[in-house]
Coordinates of C-alpha atoms and ligand atoms in Angstrom, one line a residue:
X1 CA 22.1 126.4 82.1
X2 CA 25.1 127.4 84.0
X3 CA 26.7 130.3 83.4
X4 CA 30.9 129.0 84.2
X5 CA 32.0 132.4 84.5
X6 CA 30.1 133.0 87.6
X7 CA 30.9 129.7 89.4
X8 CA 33.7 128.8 92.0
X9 CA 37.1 127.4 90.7
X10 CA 38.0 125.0 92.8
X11 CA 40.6 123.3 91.3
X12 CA 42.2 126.6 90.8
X13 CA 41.4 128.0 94.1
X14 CA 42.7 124.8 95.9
X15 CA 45.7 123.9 92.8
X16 CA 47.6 122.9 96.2
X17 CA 45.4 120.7 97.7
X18 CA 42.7 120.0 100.0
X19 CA 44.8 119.9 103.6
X20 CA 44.7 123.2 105.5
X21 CA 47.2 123.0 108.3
X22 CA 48.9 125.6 109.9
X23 CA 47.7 128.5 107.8
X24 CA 49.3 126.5 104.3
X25 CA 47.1 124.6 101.8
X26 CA 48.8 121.3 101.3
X27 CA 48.2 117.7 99.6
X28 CA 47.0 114.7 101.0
X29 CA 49.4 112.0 101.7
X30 CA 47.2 109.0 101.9
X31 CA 48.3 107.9 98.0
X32 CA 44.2 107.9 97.4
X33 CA 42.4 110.9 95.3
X34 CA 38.7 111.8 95.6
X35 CA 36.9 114.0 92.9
X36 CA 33.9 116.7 94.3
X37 CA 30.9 116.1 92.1
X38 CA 28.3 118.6 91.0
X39 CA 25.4 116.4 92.0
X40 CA 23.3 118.8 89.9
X41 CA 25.5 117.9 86.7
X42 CA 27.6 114.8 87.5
X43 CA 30.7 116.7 86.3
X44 CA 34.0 116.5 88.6
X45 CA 34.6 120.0 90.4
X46 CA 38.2 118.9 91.9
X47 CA 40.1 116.3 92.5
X48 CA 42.1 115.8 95.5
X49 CA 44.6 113.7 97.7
X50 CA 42.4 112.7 100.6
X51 CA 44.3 112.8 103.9
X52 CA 46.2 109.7 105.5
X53 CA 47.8 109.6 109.0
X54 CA 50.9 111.4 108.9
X55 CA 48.6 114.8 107.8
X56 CA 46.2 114.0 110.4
X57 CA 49.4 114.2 112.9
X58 CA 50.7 117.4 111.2
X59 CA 47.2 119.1 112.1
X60 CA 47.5 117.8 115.1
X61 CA 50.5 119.0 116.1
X62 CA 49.8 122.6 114.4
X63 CA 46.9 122.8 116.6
X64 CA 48.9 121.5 120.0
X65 CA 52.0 124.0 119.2
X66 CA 48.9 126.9 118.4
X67 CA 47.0 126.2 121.5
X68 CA 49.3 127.6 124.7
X69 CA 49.6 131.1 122.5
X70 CA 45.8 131.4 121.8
X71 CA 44.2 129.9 125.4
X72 CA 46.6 132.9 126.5
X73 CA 44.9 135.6 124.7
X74 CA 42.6 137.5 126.6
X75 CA 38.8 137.2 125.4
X76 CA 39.0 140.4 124.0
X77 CA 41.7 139.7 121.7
X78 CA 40.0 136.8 121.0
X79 CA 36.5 138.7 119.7
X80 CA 38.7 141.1 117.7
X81 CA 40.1 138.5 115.9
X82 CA 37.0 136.8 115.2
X83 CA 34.7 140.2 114.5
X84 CA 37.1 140.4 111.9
X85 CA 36.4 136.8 110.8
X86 CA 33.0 137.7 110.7
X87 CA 33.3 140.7 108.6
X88 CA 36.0 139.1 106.1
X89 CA 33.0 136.3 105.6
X90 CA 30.8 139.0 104.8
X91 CA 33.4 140.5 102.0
X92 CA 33.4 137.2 100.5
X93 CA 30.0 135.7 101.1
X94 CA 28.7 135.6 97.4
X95 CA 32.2 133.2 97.0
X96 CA 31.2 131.3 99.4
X97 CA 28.0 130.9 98.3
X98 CA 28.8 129.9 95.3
X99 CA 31.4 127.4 96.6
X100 CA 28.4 126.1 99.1
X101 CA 25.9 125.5 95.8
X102 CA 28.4 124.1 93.6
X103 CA 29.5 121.2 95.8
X104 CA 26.2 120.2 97.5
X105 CA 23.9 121.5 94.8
X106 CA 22.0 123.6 97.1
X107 CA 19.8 126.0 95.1
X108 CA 21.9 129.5 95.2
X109 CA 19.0 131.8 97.0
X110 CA 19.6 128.8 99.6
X111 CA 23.5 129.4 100.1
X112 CA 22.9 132.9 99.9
X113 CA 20.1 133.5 102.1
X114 CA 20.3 131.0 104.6
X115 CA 23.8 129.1 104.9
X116 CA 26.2 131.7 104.3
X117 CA 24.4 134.6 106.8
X118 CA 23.7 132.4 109.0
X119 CA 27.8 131.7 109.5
X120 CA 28.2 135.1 109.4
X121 CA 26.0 135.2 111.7
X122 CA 27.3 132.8 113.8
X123 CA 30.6 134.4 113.5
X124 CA 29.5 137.1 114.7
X125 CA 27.6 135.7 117.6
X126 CA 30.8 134.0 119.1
X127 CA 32.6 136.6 118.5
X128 CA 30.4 138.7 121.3
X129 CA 30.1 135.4 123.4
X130 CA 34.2 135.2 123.6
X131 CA 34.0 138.1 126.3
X132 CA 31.2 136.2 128.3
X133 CA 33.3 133.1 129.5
X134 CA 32.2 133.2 132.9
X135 CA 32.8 130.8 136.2
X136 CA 30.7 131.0 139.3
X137 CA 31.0 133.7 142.0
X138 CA 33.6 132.9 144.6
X139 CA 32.7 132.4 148.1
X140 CA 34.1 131.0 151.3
X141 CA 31.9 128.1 151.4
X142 CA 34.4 126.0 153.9
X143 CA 34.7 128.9 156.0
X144 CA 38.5 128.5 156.2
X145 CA 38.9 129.0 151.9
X146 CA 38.4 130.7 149.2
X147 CA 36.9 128.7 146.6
X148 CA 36.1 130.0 142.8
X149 CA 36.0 128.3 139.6
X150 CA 37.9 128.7 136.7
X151 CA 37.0 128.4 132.9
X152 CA 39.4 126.7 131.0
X153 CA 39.6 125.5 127.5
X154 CA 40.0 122.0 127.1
X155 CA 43.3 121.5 124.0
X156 CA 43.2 120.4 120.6
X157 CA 39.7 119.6 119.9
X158 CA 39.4 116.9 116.5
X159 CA 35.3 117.7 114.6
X160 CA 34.4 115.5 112.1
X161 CA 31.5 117.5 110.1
X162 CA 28.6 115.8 107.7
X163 CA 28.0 117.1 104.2
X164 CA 24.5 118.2 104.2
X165 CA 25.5 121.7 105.3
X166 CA 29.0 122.0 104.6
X167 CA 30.1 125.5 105.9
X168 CA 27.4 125.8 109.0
X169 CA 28.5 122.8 110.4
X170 CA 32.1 123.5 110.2
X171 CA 31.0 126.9 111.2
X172 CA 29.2 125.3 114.8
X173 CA 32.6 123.0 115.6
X174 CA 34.7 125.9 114.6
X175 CA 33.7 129.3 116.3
X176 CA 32.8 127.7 119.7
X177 CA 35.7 125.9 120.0
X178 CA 38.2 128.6 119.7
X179 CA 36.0 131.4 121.0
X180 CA 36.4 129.3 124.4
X181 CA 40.4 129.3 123.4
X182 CA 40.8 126.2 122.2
X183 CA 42.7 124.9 118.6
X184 CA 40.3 122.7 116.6
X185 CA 41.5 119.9 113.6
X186 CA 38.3 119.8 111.5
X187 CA 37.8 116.9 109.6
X188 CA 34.8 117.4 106.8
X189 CA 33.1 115.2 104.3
X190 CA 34.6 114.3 101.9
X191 CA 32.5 114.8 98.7
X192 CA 32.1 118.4 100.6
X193 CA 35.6 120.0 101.4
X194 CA 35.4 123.4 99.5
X195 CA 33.6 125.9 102.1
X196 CA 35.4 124.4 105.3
X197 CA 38.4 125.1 103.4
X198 CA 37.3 128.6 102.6
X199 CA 36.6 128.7 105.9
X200 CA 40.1 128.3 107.5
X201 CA 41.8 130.1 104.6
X202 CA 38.7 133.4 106.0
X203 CA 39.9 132.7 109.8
X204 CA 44.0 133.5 108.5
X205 CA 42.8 136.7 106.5
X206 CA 41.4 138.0 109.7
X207 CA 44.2 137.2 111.3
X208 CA 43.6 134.5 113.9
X209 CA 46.9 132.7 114.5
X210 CA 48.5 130.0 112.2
X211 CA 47.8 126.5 113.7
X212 CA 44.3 127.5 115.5
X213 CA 41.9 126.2 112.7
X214 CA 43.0 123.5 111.0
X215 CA 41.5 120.9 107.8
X216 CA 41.8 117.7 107.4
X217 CA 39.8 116.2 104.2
X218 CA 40.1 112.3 104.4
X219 CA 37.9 109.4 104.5
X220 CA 36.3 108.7 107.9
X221 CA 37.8 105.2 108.3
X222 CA 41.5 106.2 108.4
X223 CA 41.7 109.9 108.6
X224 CA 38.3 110.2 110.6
X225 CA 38.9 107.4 113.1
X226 CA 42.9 108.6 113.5
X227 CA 41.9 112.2 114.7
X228 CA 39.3 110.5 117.0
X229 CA 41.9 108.3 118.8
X230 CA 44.6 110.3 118.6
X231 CA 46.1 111.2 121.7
X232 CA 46.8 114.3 121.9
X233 CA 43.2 114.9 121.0
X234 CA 41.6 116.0 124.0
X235 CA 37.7 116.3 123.0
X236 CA 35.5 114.9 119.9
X237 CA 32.9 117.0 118.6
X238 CA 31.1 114.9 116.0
X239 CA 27.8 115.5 113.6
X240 CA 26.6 112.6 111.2
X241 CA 24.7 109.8 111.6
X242 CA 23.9 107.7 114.6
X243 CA 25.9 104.9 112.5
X244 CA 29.1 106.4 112.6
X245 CA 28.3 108.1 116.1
X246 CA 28.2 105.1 117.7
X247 CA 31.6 104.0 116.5
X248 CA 33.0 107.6 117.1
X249 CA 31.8 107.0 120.7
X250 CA 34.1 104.1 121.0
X251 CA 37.0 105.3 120.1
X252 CA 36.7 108.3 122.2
X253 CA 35.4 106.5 124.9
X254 CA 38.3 104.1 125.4
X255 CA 41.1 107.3 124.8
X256 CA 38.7 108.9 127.2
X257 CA 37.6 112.0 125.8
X258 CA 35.4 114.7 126.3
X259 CA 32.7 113.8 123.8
X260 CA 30.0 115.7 121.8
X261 CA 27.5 113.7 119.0
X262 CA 25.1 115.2 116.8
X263 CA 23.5 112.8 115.6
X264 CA 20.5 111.7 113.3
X265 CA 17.1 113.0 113.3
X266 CA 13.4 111.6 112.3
X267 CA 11.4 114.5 113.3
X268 CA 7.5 114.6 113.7
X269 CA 5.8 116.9 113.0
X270 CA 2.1 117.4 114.9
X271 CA -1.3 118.9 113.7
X272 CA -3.9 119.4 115.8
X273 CA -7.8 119.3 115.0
X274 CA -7.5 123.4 115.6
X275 CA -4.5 124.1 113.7
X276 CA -4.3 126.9 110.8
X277 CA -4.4 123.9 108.0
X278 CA -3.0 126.7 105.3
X279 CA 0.1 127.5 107.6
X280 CA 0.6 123.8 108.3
X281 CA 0.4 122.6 105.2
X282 CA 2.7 125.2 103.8
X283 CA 5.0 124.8 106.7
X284 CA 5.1 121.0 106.2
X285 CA 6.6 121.4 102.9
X286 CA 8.9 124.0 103.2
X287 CA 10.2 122.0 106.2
X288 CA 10.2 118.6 104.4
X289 CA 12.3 119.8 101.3
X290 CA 14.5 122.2 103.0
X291 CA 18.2 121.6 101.8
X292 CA 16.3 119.1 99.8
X293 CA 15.1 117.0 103.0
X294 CA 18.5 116.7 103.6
X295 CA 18.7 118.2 106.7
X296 CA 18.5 116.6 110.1
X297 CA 15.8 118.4 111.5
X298 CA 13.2 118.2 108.6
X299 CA 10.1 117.5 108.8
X300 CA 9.5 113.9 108.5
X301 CA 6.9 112.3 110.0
X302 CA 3.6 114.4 109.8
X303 CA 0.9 113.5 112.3
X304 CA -2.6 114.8 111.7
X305 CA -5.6 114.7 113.7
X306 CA -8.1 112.9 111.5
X307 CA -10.9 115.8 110.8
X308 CA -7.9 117.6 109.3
X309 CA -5.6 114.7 107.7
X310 CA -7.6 114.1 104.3
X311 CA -7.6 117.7 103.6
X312 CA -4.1 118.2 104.5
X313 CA -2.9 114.9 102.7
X314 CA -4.3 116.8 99.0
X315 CA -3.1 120.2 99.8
X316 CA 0.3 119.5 101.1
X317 CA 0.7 117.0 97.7
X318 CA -0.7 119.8 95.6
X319 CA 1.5 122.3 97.0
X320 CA 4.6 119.7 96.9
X321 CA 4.4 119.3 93.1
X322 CA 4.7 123.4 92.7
X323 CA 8.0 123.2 94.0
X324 CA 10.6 123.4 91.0
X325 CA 13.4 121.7 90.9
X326 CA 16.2 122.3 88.2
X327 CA 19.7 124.2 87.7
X328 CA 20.9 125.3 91.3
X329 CA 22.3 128.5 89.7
X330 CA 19.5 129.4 88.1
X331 CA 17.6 132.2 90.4
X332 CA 14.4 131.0 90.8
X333 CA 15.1 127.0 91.7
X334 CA 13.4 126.1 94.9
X335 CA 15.0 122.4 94.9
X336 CA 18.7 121.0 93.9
X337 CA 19.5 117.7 93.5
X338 CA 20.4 115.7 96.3
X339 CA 24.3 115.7 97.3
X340 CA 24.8 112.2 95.1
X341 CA 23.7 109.8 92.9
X342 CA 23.6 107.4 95.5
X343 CA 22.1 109.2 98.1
X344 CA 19.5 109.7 95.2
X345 CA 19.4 105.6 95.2
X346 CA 19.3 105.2 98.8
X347 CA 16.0 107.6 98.7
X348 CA 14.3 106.3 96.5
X349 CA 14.7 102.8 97.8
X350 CA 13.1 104.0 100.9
X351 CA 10.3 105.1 98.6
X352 CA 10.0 102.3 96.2
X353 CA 9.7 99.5 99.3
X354 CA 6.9 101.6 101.0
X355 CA 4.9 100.8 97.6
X356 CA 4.5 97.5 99.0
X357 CA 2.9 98.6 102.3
X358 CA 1.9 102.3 101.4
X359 CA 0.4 105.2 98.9
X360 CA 2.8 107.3 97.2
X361 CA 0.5 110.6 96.7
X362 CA 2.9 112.5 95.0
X363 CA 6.6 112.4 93.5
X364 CA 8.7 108.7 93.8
X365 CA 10.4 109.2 90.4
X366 CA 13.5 110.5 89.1
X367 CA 12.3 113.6 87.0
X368 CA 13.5 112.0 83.4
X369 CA 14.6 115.6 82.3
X370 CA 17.0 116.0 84.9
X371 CA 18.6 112.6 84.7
X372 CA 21.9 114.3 84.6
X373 CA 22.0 115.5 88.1
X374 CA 21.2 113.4 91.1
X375 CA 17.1 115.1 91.2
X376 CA 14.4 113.3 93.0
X377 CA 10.4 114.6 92.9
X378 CA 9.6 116.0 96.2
X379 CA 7.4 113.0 97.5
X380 CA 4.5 112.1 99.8
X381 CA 3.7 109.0 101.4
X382 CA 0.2 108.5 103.4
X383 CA -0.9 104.9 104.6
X384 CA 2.4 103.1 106.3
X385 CA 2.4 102.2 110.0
X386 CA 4.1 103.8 112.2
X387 CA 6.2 100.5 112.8
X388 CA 7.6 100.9 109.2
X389 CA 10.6 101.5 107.6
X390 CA 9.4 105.2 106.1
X391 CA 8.5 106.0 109.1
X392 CA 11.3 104.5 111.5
X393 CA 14.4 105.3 109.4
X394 CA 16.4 108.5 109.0
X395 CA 15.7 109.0 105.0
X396 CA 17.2 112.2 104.4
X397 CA 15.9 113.2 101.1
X398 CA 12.4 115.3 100.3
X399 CA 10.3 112.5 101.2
X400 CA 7.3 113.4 103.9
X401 CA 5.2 110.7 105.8
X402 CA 1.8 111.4 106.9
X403 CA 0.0 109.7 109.5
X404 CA -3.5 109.9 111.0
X405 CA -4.1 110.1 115.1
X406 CA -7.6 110.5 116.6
X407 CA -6.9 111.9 120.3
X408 CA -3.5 114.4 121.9
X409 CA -2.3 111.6 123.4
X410 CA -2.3 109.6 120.6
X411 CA -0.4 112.2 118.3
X412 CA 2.3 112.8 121.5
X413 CA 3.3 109.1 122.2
X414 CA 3.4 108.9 117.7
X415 CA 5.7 111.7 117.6
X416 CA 8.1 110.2 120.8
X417 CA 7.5 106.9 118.7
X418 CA 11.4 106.7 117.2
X419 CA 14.9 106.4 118.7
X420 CA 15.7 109.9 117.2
X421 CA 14.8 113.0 119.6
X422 CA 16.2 116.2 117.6
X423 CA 13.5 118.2 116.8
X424 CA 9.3 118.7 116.1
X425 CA 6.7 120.7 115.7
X426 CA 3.5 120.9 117.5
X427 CA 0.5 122.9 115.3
X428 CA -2.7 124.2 117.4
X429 CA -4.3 127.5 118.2
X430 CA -4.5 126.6 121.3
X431 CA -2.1 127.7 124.0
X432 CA -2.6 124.8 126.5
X433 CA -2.5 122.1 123.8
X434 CA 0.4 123.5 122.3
X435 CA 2.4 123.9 125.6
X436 CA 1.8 120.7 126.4
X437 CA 2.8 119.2 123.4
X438 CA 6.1 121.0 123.7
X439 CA 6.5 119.7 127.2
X440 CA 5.9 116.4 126.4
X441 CA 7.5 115.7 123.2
X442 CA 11.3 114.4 123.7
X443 CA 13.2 116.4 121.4
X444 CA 15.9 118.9 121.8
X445 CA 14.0 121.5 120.1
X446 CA 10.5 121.7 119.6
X447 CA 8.4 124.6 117.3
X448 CA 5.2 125.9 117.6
X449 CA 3.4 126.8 114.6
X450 CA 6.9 127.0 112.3
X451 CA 9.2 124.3 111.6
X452 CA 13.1 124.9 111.0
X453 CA 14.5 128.5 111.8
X454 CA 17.2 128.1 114.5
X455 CA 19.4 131.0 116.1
X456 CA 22.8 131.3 116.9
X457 CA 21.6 132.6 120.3
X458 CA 19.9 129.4 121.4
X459 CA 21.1 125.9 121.4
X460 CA 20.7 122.9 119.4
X461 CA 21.0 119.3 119.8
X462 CA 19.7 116.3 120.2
X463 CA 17.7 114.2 122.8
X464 CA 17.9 110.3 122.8
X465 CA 19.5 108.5 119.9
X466 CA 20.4 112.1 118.4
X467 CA 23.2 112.6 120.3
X468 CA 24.0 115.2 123.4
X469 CA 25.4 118.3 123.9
X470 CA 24.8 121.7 122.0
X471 CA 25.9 123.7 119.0
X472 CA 25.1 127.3 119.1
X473 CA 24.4 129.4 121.6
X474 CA 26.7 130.0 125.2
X475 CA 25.1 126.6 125.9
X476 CA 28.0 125.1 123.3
X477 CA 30.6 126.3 125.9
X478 CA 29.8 123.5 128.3
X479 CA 31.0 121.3 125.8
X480 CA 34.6 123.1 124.6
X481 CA 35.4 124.2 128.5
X482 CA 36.1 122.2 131.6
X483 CA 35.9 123.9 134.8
X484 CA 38.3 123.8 137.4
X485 CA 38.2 124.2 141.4
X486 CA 40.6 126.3 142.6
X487 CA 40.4 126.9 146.7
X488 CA 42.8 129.0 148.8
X489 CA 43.2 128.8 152.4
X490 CA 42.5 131.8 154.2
X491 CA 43.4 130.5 158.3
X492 CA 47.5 130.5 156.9
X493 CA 47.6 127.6 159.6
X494 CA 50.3 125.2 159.6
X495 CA 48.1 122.6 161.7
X496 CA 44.3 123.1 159.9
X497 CA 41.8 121.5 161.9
X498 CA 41.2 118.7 159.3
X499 CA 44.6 117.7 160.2
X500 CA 42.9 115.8 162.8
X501 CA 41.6 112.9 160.7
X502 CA 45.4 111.9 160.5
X503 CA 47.4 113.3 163.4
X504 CA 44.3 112.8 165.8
X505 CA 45.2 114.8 168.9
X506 CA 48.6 114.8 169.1
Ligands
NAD1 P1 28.1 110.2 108.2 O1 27.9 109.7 109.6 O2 28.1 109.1 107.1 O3 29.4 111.0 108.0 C1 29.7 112.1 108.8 C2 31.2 112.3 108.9 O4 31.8 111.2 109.6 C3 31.9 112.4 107.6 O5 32.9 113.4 107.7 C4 32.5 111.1 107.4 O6 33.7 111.1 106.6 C5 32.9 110.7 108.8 N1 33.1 109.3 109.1 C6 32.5 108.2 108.5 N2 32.9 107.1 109.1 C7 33.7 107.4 110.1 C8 34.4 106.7 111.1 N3 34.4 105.4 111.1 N4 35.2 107.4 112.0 C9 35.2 108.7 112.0 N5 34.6 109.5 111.1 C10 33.8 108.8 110.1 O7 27.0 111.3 107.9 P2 26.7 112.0 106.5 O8 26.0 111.0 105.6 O9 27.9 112.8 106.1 O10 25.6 113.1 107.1 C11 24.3 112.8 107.2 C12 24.0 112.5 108.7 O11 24.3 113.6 109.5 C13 22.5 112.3 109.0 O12 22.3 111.2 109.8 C14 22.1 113.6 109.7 O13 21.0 113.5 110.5 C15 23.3 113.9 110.4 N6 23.3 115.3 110.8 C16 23.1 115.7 112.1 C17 23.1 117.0 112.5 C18 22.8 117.4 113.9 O14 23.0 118.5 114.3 N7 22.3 116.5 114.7 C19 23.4 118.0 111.6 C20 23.6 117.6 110.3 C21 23.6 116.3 109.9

C-alpha cells in the first residue's frame, strides 16, 4: 500500500496554481481545470487552472524583459548560478522523486536512480558547458579584414515537453537554453506538470534571475500552439510525437522560427547469430519495459538471426513474466502502471489487433489485481510482418516484437524498415559485424551490446521521422545559439578596392 505520509503534496505545494512565471506560482486563466491522476491508483493528485493565452503572453513577456539582463551575464556568472541549481536539485532530489513517481507512476528506485540524477546530472553538465561557448578562431581571410564569429543566444525560446519523463525532458529544453543565455517558456504535459514546476521553483532558490525559466501548463491546442506562434518567440524546441510535430513544424515554420523536434521512436533492436543470447535477452527486456516501454527509445522491434530466435523468443518471455509490477512506492516494484487509463487502452488495442495476424507469447492482459491503476502485463509478440501495425507504429507501452532474419543484410534493411530513426542496438561478438551495423543503421544513436544508457556528455536525437537537432551534450548548443559574422576592415581606406564594381575607374 501507500504509505501518504511519505508522498508529495501537490495540491499543497502548488495551493496557487500550476503557472510559474516570473519567479511567482499563479492560476491559469483559460476558465478550464485539469486534475493529475495517480495512474497507479486512479485517485486525483491536483487540480488545476490550465493556462489560456493571456498567461502564455505573461511568460512570454517575463522571459523577453529577463533576457537582455541574463544574455549579458558573463558565462561564468552563468555556471555559478546554475552549479548552484545543480546542488539545490541534489538537496531536494528524494522530493522530486517522489513528485516524479506520483504523477507518472514510475516505480520510485526508477525516479530515484535514474530520472532525478540524471537531471542533476545534467545540471551539472551545463553548468561546466556554460564557460565553453566558443566561436571559431579569427583570421584575415579577405586579406583586407578581420573576420571572427560571434556566439549569440537566440531570445525567448517556447519548449513544449511530453509526459513520459516529466523532469528530464524539461531538464534537456531547460539547461541548454539558458546555459547559452537565453530565457525559455516551458510548456509541459499536462497530466504531468508537478516536477517542471519544481523545477523552475529549484532554478529561483539557486538564484537564477526572475523571468529566465518560465511554466506554462495548458493544453497543446490553445496554450501549446499560442507559445509556438507567438511572435516574440524566437525558436521552438519541441519533444512528442511525430503527430503533433508535424503541426508544431507549421506553425513555426510560417512565424519563421529556429526549430528543434524530438520526435517519435520505433527502435530495433538486432541480434546476431554470435551474440551473447543471455545478455541479449536480458537486455531486450530491461530495454522494452524501461519507464514501462514508455520511452522513446525502447526497445521495440527485436530482430533475431534465426539459429538464435527460438531460443531467445522463450527466454526473453520467461524472463518478461519475472518482472513485477504493483505499488510504485513500494521498494521492490520493477514496473508502474502506464501514465493513463487510456494510454493503457491505446496499448492494448495495439496488442489485441495483432491477435488477428500474430502470437501473443506472453502478457496482453490487464493484471485483474491491479485493475485500479492503469497496469498492463509486460508482453511479447512473435509472428507479425514487418509490414504490420505492431511493428510499424510507435506503441509506447511494454510491448516487444520479435522478428526472425536469416542473413546481415537482411536484419540491417529490417531495422531501417520504419519512418522513425531515433535509436538501436546491434548485438554480435564480432567487431566487424557490429561496426557495420552501427554504420549502417539510420538512427541517431545506435548501442552495441546494451540498449538505453545515454549521457549528458553526448547528444541525442533523432534521424528521419524522429525529428532533428540534439538534446544533451555541447552538440544542443547549435540549436539554442546563432552565430554571427562580424568583419573589420583593416586597410582604413576610404576608396577599398571593391569599390570598383560601382565606381569603376573613376
Ligand atoms: P504528444 O505529442 O501528444 O504531446 C507532447 C506535448 O505537445 C504535450 O505537452 C502536449 O500538450 C503538446 N501538444 C499537443 N498538441 C499540440 C499542438 N497542437 N500544438 C502544440 N503543442 C501540442 O506526445 P506525448 O503523448 O506527450 O509523448 C509521447 C511522445 O513523445 C512519443 O511519440 C514519444 O516517442 C515522444 N518522445 C520523444 C522523445 C525524443 O527525445 N525524441 C522523448 C520523449 C518522448
Amino acid at each position: 500500500m501507500h504509505n501518504p505520509g511519505h508522498r508529495f503534496q501537490a495540491q499543497d505545494h502548488f495551493a496557487e496554481g500550476a503557472q510559474y512565471i516570473a519567479g511567482r506560482l499563479a492560476k491559469g486563466t483559460s476558465g478550464r481545470s485539469h486534475a493529475v491522476v495517480d495512474p497507479a491508483t486512479g485517485d486525483e493528485v491536483y487540480t488545476y487552472e490550465l493556462a489560456g493565452t493571456a498567461d502564455v503572453d505573461a511568460a512570454v513577456a517575463a522571459a523577453r524583459e529577463a533576457f537582455p539582463g541574463w544574455a549579458a551575464a558573463t558565462p561564468g556568472e552563468r555556471s555559478d548560478a546554475m552549479h548552484r541549481f545543480a546542488a539545490v536539485l541534489a538537496d531536494r532530489a528524494e522530493e522530486f522523486a517522489q513528485a516524479e513517481s506520483l504523477q507518472c507512476g514510475k516505480p520510485i528506485k526508477l525516479s530515484r536512480e535514474f530520472d532525478v540524477p540524471g537531471t542533476i546530472d545534467n545540471t551539472a553538465f551545463f553548468a561546466g558547458a556554460a564557460r565553453h561557448l566558443q566561436g571559431q578562431s579569427a583570421g584575415e581571410y579577405s586579406g583586407d579584414h578581420t573576420s571572427y564569429v560571434r556566439r549569440e543566444p537566440i531570445g525567448v525560446v517556447g519548449s513544449i515537453a511530453p509526459w513520459n519523463y516529466p523532469l528530464q525532458m524539461a531538464a534537456w529544453k531547460v539547461l541548454p537554453a539558458i546555459a547559452a543565455g537565453n530565457t525559455i517558456v516551458l510548456k509541459p504535459a499536462e497530466l504531468t506538470p508537478l516536477t517542471s514546476l519544481l523545477f523552475a521553483e529549484a532554478a529561483t532558490q539557486a538564484g537564477i534571475p526572475d523571468g529566465v525559466v518560465n511554466i506554462i501548463t495548458g493544453a497543446g491546442k490553445d496554450a501549446g500552439e499560442h507559445l509556438v506562434g507567438h511572435p516574440d518567440v524566437a525558436m521552438t524546441s519541441f519533444t512528442g510525437s511525430t503527430a503533433v510535430g508535424r503541426r508544431v513544424a507549421e506553425i513555426a515554420t510560417s512565424t519563421v522560427k529556429r526549430l528543434h523536434l524530438e520526435l517519435g521512436g520505433k527502435a530495433p533492436f538486432v541480434v546476431f547469430d554470435d551474440a551473447d543470447l543471455e545478455a541479449a535477452v536480458h537486455g531486450a527486456v530491461a530495454g522494452a519495459l524501461i519507464n514501462t516501454g514508455q520511452d522513446c527509445t525502447a526497445a521495440t522491434r527485436a530482430y533475431v538471426q534465426r539459429p538464435l530466435y527460438e531460443e531467445f523468443v522463450s527466454k526473453t518471455a520467461d524472463l518478461m513474466a519475472t518482472v513485477r509490477l504493483g505499488d510504485p512506492f513500494a521498494p521492490d516494484t520493477d514496473l508502474g502502471p502506464l501514465i493513463s487509463f487510456a494510454q493503457r487502452d491505446r496499448v492494448a488495442g495495439f496488442v489485441d489487433r495483432a491477435r488477428a495476424y500474430a502470437r501473443v507469447v506472453t502478457g496482453g492482459e490487464i493484471p485483474q489485481d491491479l485493475k485500479h491503476g492503469a497496469y498492463y502485463r509486460p508482453t511479447l509478440v512473435a509472428d507479425a510482418a514487418q509490414d504490420s501495425e505492431i511493428v510499424q507504429s510507435e506503441i509506447f507501452g511494454p510491448v516487444l516484437v520479435v522478428l526472425p532474419f536469416d542473413s546481415d543484410e537482411e536484419g540491417i534493411r529490417l531495422a531501417n524498415d520504419t519512418p522513425y530513426g531515433l535509436a538501436a542496438s546491434a548485438w554480435s561478438r564480432d567487431v566487424y559485424r557490429a561496426n557495420r551495423a552501427t554504420r549502417e543503421i539510420k538512427a541517431g544513436c545506435v548501442w552495441v551490446n546494451d540498449h538505453i544508457p545515454i549521457i549528458s556528455e553526448m547528444p541525442h536525437g533523432g534521424y528521419k521521422a524522429s525529428g532533428f537537432g540534439k538534446d544533451m551534450s555541447a552538440y544542443s548548443f547549435e540549436e539554442y545559439t546563432q552565430i554571427k559574422h562580424v568583419m573589420f576592415d583593416n586597410t582604413a581606406v576610404a576608396r577599398k578596392d571593391w569599390h570598383r564594381t560601382i565606381f569603376g575607374d573613376r
